[in-house]
mmCIF file of C-alpha atoms in Angstrom:
data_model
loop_
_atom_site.group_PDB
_atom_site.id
_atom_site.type_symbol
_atom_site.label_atom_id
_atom_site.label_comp_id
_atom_site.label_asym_id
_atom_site.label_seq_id
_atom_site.Cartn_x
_atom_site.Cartn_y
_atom_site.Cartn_z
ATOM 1 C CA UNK Y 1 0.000 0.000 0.000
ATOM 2 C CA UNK Y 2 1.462 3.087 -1.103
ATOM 3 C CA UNK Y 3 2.046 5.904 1.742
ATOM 4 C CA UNK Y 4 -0.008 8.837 1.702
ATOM 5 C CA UNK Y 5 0.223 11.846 3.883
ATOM 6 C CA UNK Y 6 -3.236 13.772 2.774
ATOM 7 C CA UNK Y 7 -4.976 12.163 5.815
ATOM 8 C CA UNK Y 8 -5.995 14.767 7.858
ATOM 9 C CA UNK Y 9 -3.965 12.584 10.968
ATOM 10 C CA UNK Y 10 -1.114 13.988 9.116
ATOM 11 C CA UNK Y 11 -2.048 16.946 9.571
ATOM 12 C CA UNK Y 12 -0.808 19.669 12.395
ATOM 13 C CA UNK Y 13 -4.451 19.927 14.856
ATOM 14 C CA UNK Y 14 -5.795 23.193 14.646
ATOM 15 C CA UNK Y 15 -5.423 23.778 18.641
ATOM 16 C CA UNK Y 16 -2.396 21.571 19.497
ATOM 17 C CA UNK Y 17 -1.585 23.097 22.943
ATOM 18 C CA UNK Y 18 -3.225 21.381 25.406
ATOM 19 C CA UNK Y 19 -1.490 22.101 28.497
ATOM 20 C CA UNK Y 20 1.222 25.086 29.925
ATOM 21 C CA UNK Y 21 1.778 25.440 33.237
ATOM 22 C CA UNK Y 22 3.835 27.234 36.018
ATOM 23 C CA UNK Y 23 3.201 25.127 39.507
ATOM 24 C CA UNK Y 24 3.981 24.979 43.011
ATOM 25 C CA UNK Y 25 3.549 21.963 43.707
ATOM 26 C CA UNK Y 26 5.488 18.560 42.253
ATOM 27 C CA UNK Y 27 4.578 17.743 38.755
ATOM 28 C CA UNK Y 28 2.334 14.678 37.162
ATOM 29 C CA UNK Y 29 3.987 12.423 34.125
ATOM 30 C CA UNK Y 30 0.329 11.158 34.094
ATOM 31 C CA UNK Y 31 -0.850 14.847 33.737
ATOM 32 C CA UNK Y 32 1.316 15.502 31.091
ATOM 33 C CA UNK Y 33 0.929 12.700 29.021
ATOM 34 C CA UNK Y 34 -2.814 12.693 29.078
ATOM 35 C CA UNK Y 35 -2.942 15.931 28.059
ATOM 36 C CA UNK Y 36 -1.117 15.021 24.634
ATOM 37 C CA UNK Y 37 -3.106 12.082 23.569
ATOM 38 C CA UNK Y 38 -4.084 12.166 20.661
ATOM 39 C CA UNK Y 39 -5.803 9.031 18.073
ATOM 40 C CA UNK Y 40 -4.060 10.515 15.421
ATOM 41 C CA UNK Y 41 -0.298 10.666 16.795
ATOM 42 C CA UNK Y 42 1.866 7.148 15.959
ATOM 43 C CA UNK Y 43 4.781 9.339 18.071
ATOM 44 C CA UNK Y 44 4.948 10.554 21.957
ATOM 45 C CA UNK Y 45 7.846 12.229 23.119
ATOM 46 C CA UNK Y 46 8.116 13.492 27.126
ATOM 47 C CA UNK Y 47 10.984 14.800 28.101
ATOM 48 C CA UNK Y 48 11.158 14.806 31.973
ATOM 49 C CA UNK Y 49 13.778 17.393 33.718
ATOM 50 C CA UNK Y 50 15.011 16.210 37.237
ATOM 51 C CA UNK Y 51 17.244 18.456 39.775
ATOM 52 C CA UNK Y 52 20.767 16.836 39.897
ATOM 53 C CA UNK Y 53 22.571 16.371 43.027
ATOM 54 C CA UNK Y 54 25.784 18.007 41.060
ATOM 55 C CA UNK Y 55 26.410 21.170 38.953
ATOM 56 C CA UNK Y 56 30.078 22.264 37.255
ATOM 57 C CA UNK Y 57 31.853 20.310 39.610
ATOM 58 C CA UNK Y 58 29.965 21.203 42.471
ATOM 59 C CA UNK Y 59 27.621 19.296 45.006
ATOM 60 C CA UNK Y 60 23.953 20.537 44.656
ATOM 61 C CA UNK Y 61 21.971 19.955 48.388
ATOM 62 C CA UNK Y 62 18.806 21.851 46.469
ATOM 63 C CA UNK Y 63 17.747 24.293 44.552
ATOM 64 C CA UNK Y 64 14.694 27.196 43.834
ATOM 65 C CA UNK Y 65 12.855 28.251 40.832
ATOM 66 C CA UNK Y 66 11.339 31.379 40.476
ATOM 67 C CA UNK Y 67 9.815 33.518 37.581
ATOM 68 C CA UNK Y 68 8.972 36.447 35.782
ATOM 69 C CA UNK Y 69 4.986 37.267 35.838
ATOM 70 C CA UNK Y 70 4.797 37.138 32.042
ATOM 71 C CA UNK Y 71 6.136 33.378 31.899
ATOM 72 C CA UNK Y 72 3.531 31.961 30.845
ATOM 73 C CA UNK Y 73 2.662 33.903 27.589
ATOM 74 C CA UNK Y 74 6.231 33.320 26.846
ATOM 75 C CA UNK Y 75 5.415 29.530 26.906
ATOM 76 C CA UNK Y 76 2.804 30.287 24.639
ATOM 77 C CA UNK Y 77 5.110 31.962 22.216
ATOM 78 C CA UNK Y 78 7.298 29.170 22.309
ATOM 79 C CA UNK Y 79 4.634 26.595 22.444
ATOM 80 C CA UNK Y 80 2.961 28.270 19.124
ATOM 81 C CA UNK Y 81 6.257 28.470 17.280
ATOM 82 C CA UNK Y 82 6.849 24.594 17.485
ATOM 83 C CA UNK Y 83 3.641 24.021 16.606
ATOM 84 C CA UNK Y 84 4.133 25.968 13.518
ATOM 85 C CA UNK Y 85 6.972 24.378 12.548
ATOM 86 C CA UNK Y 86 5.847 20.795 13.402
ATOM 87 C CA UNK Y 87 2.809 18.924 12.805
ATOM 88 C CA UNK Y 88 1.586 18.770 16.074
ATOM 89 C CA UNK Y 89 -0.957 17.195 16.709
ATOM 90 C CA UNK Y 90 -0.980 17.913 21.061
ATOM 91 C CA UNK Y 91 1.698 19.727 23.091
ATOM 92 C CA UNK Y 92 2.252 20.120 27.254
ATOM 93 C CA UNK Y 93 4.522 21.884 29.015
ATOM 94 C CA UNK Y 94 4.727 22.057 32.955
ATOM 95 C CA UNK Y 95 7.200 23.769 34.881
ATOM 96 C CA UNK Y 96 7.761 23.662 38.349
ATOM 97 C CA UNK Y 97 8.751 26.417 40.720
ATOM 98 C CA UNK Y 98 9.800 26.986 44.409
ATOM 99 C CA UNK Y 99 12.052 25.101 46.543
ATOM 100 C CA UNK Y 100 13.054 21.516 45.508
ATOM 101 C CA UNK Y 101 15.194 18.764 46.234
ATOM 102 C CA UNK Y 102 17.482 16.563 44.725
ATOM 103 C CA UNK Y 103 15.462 13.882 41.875
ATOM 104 C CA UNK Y 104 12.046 15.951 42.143
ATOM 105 C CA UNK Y 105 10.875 16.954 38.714
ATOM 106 C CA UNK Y 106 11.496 20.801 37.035
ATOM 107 C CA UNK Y 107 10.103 20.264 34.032
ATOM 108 C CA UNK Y 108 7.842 17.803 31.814
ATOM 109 C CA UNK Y 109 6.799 18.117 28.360
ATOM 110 C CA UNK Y 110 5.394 16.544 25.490
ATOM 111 C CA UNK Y 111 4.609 16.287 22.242
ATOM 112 C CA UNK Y 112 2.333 14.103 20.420
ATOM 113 C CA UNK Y 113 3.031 14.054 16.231
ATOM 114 C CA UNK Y 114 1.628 11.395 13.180
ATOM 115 C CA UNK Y 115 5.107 10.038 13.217
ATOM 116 C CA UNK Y 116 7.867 9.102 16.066
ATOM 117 C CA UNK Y 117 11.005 10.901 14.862
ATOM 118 C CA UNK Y 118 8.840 14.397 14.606
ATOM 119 C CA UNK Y 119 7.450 14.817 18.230
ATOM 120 C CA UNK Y 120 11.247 13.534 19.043
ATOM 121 C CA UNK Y 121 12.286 17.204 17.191
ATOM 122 C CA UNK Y 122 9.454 18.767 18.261
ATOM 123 C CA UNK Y 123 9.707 17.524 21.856
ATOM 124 C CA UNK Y 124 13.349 18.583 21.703
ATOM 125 C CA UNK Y 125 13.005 21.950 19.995
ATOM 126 C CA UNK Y 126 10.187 22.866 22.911
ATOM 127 C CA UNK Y 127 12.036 21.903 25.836
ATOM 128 C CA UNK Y 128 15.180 23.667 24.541
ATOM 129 C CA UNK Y 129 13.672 26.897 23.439
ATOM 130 C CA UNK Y 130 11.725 26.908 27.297
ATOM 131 C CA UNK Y 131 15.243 26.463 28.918
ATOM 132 C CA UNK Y 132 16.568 29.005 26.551
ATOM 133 C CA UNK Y 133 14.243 31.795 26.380
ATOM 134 C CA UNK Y 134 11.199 31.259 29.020
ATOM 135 C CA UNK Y 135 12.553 34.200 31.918
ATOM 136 C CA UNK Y 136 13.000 30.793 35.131
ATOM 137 C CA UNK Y 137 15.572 31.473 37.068
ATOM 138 C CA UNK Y 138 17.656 28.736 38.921
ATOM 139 C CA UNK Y 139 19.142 29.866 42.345
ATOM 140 C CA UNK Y 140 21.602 26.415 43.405
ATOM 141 C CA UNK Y 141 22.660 25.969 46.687
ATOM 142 C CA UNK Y 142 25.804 24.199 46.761
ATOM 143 C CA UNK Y 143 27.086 21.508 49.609
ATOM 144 C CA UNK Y 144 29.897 23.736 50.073
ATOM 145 C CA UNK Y 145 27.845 26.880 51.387
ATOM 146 C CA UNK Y 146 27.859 28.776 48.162
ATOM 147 C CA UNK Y 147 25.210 29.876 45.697
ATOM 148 C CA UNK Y 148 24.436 30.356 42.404
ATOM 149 C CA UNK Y 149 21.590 31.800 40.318
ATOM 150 C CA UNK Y 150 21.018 30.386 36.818
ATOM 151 C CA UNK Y 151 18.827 31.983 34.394
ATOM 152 C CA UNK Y 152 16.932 32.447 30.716
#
């Protein structure tokens, strides 16, 4: 059977973003991967960020998130842009802030597409334009008494 992509499944979904979120409280995989089902998507891709107990060479004993107010329009900036440029067919994004330990979870998104390797590029284009350009701020607190803040 010859492969043809004029299926509408094939298609981007007219409202892919399903879910963006800034919390204070610890994050749901379930959550997130609900929210990007989709009967139409042969490909899920979640990416799930973690807080490592180590940092440059450095012992991390926790860390804190914080924001600017107008985070989460920037998610939907970024969220829209990958949509455009994928066919996306459901997106999430949650990110955590506050005080956290060592192996809670930061961040979770994902990206449902028609096809495996594009919500892997989608899933990776989203989670590195967040880190990149979405105004979080990471303030470390090292074993060693020192600090260090981290931002967008």
């Amino acid at each position: 059977m010859a492969r043809t992509y004029d299926h509408p499944g094939e298609q981007p979904a007219k409202d892919p973003i399903r879910l963006l979120a800034i919390r204070d409280t610890p994050l749901s995989l379930d959550e997130v991967f609900k929210a990007v089902g989709d009967d139409a998507a042969g490909g899920t891709a979640l990416f799930v960020g973690t807080v490592r107990n180590h940092d440059s060479g450095a012992d991390v004993d926790n860390l804190g998130y914080s924001c600017h107010p107008t985070v989460e329009a920037e998610m939907r900036r970024i969220a829209e842009k990958v949509a455009a440029e994928y066919p996306v067919r459901a997106l999430a994004a949650v990110h955590r802030v506050g005080d956290l330990a060592v192996g809670d979870l930061a961040v979770v998104v994902a990206v449902s597409c028609p096809h495996r390797g594009e919500a892997f590029d989608a899933c990776r284009k989203l989670i590195d334009d967040l880190k990149h350009e979405v105004p979080i701020w990471k303030h470390q607190r090292f074993s060693d008494g020192t600090e260090e803040w981290v931002g967008a």
